[in-house]
Short mmCIF file of C-alpha atoms and ligand atoms in Angstrom, two decimals:
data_model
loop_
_atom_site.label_atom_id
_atom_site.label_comp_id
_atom_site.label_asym_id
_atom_site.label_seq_id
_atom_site.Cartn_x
_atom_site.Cartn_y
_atom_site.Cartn_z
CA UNK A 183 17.27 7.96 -4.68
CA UNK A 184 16.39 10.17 -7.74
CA UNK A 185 12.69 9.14 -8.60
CA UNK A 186 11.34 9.02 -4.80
CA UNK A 187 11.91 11.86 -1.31
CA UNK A 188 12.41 9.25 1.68
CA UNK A 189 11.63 10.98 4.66
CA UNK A 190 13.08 8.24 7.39
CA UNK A 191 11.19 10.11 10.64
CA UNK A 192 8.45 12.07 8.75
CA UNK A 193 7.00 11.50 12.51
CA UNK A 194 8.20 9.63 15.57
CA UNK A 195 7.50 6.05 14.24
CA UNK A 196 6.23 6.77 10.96
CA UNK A 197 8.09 7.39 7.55
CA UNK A 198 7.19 8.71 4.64
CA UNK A 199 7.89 8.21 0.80
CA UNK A 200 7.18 10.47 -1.55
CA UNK A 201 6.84 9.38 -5.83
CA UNK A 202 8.95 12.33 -6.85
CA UNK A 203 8.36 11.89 -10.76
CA UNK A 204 5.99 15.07 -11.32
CA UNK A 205 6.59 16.08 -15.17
CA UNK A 206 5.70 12.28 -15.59
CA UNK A 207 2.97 12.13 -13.30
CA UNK A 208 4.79 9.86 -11.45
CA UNK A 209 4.73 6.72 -13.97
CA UNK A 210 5.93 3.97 -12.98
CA UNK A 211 9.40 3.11 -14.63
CA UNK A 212 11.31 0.39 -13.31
CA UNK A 213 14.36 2.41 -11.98
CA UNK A 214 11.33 3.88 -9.68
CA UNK A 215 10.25 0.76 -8.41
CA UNK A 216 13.27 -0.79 -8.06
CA UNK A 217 14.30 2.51 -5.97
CA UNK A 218 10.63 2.52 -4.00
CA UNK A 219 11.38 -1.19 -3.24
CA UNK A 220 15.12 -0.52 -1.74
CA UNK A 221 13.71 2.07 0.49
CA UNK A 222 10.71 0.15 1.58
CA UNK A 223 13.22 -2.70 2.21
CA UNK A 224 15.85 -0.67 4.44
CA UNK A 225 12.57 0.99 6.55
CA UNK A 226 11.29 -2.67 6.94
CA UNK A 227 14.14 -3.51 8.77
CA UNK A 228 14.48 -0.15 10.49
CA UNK A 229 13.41 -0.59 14.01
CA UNK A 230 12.46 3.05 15.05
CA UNK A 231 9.99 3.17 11.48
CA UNK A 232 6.66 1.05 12.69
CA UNK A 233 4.52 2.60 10.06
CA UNK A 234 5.24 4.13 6.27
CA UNK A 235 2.71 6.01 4.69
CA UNK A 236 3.27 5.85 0.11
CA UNK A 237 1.87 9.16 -1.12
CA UNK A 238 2.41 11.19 -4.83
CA UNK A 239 1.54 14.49 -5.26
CA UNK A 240 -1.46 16.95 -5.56
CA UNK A 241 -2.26 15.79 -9.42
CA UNK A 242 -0.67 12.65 -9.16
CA UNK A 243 -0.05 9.51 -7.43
CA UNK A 244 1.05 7.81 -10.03
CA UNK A 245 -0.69 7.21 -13.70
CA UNK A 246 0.87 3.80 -13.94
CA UNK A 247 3.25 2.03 -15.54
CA UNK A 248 5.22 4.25 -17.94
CA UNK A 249 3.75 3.51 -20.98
CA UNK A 250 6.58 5.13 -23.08
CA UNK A 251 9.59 2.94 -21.65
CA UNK A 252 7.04 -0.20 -22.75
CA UNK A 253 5.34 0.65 -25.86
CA UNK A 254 7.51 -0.74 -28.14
CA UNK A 255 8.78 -4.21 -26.58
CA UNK A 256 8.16 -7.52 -27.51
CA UNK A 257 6.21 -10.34 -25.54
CA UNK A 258 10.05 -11.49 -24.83
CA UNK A 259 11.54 -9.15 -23.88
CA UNK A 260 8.95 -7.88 -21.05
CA UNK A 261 9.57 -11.38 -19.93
CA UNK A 262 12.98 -11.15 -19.47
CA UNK A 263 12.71 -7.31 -18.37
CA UNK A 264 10.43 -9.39 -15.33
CA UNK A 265 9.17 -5.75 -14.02
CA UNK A 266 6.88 -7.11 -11.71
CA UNK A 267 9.46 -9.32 -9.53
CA UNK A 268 9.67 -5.88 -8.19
CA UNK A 269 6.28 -4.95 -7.31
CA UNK A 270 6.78 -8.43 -5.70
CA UNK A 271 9.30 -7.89 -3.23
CA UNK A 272 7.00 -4.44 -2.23
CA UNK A 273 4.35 -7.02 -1.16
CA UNK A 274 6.21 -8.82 1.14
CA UNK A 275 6.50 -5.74 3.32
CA UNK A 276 5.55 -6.82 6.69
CA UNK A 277 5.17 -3.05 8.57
CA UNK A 278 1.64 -1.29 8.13
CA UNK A 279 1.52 0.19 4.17
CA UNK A 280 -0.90 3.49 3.77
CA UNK A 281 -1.26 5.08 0.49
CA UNK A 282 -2.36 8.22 0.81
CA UNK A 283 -3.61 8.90 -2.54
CA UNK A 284 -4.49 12.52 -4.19
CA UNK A 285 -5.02 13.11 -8.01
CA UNK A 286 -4.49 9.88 -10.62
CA UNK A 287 -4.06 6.55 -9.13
CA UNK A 288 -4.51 4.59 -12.92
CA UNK A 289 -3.33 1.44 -14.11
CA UNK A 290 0.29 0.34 -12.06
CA UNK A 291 -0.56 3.66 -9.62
CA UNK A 292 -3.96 1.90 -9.17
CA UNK A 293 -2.33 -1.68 -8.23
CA UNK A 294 0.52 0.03 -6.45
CA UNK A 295 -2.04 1.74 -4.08
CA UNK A 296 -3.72 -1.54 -3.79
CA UNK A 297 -1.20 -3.04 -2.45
CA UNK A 298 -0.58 -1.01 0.33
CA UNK A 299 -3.00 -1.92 3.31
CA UNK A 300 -5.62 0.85 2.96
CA UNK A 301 -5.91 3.70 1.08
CA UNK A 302 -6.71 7.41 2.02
CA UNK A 303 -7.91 9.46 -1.02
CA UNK A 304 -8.47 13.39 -1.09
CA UNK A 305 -11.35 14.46 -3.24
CA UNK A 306 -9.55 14.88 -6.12
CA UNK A 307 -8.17 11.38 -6.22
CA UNK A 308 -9.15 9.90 -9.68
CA UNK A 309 -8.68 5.95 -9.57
CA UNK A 310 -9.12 2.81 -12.42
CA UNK A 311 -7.34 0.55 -15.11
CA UNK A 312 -7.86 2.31 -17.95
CA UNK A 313 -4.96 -0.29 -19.58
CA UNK A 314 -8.21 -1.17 -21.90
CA UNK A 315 -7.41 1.66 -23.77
CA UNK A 316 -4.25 1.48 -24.59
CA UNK A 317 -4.79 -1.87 -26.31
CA UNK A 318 -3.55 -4.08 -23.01
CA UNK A 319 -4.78 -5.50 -19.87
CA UNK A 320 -3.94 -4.42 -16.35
CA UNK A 321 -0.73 -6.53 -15.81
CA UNK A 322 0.30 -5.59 -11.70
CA UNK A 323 -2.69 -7.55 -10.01
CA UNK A 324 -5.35 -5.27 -11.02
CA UNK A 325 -8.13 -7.97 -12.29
CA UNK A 326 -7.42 -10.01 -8.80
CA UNK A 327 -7.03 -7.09 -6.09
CA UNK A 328 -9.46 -5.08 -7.58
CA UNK A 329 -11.80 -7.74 -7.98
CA UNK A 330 -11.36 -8.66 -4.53
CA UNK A 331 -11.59 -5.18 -3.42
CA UNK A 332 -15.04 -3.79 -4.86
CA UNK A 333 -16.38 -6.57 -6.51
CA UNK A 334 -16.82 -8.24 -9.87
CA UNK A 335 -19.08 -6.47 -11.44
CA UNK A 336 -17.62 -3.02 -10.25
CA UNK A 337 -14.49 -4.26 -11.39
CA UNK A 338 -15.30 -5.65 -14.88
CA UNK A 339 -17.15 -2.01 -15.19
CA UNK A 340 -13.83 -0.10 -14.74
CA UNK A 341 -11.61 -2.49 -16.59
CA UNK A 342 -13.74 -2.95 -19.71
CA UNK A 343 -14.10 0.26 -20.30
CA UNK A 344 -11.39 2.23 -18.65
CA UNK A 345 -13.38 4.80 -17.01
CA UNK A 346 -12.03 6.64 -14.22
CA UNK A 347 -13.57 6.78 -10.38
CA UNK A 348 -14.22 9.33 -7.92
CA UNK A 349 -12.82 9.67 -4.31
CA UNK A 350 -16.40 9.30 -3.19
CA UNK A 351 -17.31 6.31 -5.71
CA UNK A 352 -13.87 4.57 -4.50
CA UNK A 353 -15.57 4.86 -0.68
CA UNK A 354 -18.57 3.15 -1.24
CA UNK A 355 -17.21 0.56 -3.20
CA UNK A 356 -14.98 -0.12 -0.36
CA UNK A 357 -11.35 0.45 -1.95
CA UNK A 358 -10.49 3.60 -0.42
CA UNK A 359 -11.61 4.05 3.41
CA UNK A 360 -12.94 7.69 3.45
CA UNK A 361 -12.26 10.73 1.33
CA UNK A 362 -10.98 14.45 2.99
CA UNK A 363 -10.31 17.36 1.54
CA UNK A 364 -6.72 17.83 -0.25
CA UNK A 365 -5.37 19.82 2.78
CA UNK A 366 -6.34 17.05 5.15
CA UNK A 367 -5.03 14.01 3.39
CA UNK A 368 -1.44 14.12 5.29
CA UNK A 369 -3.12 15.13 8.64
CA UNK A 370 -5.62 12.23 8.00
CA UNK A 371 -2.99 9.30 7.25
CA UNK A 372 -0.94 10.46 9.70
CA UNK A 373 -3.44 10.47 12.60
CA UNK A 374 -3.94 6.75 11.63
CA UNK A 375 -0.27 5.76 11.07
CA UNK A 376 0.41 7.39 14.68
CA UNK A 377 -2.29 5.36 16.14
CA UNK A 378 -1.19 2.07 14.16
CA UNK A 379 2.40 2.81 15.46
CA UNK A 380 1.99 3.23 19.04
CA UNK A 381 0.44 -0.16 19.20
CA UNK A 382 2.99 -3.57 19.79
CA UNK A 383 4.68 -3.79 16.43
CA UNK A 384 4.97 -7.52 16.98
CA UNK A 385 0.84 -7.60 16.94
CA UNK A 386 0.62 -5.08 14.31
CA UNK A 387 2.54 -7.78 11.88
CA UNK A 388 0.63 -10.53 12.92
CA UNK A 389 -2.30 -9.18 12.71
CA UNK A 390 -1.42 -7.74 9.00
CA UNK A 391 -0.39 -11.37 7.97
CA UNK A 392 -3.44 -12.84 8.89
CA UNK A 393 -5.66 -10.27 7.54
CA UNK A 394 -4.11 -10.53 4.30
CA UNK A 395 -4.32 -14.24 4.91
CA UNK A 396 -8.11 -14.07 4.14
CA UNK A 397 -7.57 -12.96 0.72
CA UNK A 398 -5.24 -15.79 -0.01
CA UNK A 399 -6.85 -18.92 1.15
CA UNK A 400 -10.12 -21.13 2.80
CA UNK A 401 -11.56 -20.32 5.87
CA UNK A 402 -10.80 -23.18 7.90
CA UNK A 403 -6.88 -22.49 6.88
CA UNK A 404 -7.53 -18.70 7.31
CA UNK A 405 -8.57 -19.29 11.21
CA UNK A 406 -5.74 -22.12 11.66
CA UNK A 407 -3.01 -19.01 10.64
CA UNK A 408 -4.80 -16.50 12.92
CA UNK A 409 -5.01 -18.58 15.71
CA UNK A 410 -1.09 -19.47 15.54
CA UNK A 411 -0.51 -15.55 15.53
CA UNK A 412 -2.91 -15.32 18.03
CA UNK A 413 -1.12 -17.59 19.96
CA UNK A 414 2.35 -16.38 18.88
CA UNK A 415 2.04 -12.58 20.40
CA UNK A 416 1.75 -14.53 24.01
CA UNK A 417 5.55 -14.68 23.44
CA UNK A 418 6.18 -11.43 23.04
CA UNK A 419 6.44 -8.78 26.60
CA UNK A 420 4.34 -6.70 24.29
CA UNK A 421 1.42 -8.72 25.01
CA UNK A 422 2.13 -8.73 28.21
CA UNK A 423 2.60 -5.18 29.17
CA UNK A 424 -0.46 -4.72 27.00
CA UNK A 425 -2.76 -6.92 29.42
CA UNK A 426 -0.83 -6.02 32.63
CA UNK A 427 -1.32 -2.17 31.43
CA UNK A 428 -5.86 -2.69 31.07
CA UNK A 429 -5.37 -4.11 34.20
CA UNK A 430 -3.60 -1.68 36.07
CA UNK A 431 -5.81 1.02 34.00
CA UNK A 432 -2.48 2.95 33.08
CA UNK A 433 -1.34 2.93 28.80
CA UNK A 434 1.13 0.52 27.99
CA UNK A 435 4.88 1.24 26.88
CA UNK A 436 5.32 -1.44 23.87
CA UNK A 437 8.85 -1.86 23.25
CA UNK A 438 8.74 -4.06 20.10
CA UNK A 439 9.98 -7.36 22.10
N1 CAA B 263 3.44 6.60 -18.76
C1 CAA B 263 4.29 7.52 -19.29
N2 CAA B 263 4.04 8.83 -19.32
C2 CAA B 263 2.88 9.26 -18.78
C3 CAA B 263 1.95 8.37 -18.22
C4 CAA B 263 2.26 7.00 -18.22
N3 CAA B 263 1.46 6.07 -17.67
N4 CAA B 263 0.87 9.09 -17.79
C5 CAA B 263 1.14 10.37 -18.06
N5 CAA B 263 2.35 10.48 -18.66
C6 CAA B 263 3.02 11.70 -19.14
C7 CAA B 263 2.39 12.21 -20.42
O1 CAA B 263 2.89 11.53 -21.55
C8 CAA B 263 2.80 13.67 -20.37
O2 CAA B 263 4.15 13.77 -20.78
P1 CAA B 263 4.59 14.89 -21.88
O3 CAA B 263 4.31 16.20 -21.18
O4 CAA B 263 6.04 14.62 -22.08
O5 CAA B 263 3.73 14.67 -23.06
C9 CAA B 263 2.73 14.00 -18.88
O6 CAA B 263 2.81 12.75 -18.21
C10 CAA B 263 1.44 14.68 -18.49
O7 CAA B 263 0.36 13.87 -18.95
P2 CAA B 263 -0.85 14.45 -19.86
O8 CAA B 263 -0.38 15.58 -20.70
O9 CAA B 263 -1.47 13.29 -20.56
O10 CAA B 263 -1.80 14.99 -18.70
P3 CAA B 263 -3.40 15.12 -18.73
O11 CAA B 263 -3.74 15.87 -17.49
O12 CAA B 263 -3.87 15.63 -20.03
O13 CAA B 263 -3.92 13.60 -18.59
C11 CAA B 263 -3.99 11.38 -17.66
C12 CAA B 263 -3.66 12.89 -17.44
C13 CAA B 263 -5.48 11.20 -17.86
C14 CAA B 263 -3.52 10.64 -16.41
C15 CAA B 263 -3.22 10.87 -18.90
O14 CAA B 263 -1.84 11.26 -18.80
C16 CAA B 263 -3.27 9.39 -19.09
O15 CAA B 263 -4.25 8.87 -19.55
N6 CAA B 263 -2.16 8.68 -18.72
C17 CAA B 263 -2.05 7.26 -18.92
C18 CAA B 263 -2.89 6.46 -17.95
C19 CAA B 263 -2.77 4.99 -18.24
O16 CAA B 263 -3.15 4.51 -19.29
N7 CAA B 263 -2.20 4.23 -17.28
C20 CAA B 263 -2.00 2.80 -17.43
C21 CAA B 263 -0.60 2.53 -17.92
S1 CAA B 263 -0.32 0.83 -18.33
C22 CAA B 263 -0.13 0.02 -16.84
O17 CAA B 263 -0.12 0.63 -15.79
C23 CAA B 263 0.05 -1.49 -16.91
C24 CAA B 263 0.09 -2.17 -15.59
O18 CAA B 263 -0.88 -2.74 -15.16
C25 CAA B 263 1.31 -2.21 -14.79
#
């Protein structure tokens, strides 16, 4: 990995990847997703990782896609290229996905820490589409998840005209769950990671799938799905060592089974 720092046990349970393209401000080029998905892939299927935590640097999490490597292609040839089957594969992740977001989190940064399952921002954390700008359109889900996430007309504010928003502005609108100083981003995300990974991992997956369930269809389809996970964590021990462990008022071991 050249373009990203995997830390495998950043904690007991929880990993860690780091966008490691500073001098770029961590732009998104396609040999950097294609690396971020490999390594989301192999801790996906890593047993002792239950949570991973995405996270850029001080001025930076990423200013999105890298504008330089796609300035001068053709309508064709981004087709072909087909950058986003990438950022496809990173959405079927099934473990808990926390961006912990500090600096500028623009265009393909902005998407990318969309797509994780919440986002933590510092106060210096800078987010929006500002593709309007550059003569394009946000092109990695940013009309749909950020529509979803704060709103149309929030939305067709930021991408019409590109502005940036605050940490604090990012809170209220509901994209970003709180705000922390720099220094306490890490401890902050990492609190909540640890809490999200001592908890059954077979719940923590069903539960993400149906969440994330809402956002793709009806109601009445929405509770059908979460009822069958519901359902489905009775077959795990997890579930019950979670119940037997209330009931004998002790804290239960989950084992993953
Ligand atoms: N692609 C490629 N290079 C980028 C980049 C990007 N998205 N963002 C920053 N860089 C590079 C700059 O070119 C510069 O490199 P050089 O030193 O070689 O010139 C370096 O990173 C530092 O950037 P600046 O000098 O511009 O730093 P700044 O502090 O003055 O400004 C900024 C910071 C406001 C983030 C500014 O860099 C900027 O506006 N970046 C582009 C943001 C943007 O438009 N993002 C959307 C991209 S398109 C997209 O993402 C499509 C999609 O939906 C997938």
């Amino acid at each position: 990995m050249e373009l990203i720092i995997v830390h495998e046990q950043y904690a007991p349970g929880v990993a860690l990847i780091q966008l490691n393209r500073p001098k770029e401000l961590n732009a998104l080029n396609p040999q950097l997703m294609q690396e971020l998905r490999d390594a989301l892939h192999q801790l996906d299927r890593t047993e002792a990782v239950r949570v991973i935590i995405l996270t850029g640097n001080e001025q930076a999490f990423a200013a999105g896609a890298d504008i330089k490597q796609m300035a001068g292609k053709s309508a064709v040839e981004m087709l072909i290229m087909d950058q986003f089957s990438t950022w496809d594969q990173i959405r079927k992740v099934k473990k808990p996905l926390l961006a912990a977001v500090s600096g500028f989190a623009l265009g393909g940064g902005c998407e990318l820490a969309m797509m994780c399952d919440l986002i933590v921002a510092s106060e210096t954390a800078r987010f929006g589409q500002p593709e309007i700008k550059i003569g394009t359109i946000p092109g990695a889900g940013g009309t749909q998840r950020l529509t979803r996430a704060v709103g149309k007309a929030k939305a067709m504010e930021l991408i019409l005209t590109g502005r940036f928003m605050s940490a604090e502005e990012a809170v209220a609108y509901g994209l970003a769950i709180k705000v922390v100083p720099v220094e306490m981003l890490m401890p902050e995300v990492l609190a909540l990671a640890r809490e999200m990974a001592a908890h059954s991992p077979i719940a923590i997956q069903l539960a993400k799938e149906a969440v994330n369930r809402a956002y793709e269809t009806h109601l009445d389809e929405g509770l059908a799905f979460e009822r069958k996970n519901f359902y489905l964590t009775f077959a795990s021990e997890d579930q019950k060592e979670g119940m037997q462990a209330f009931i004998e008022k002790r804290k239960p071991d989950f084992k993953g089974r």
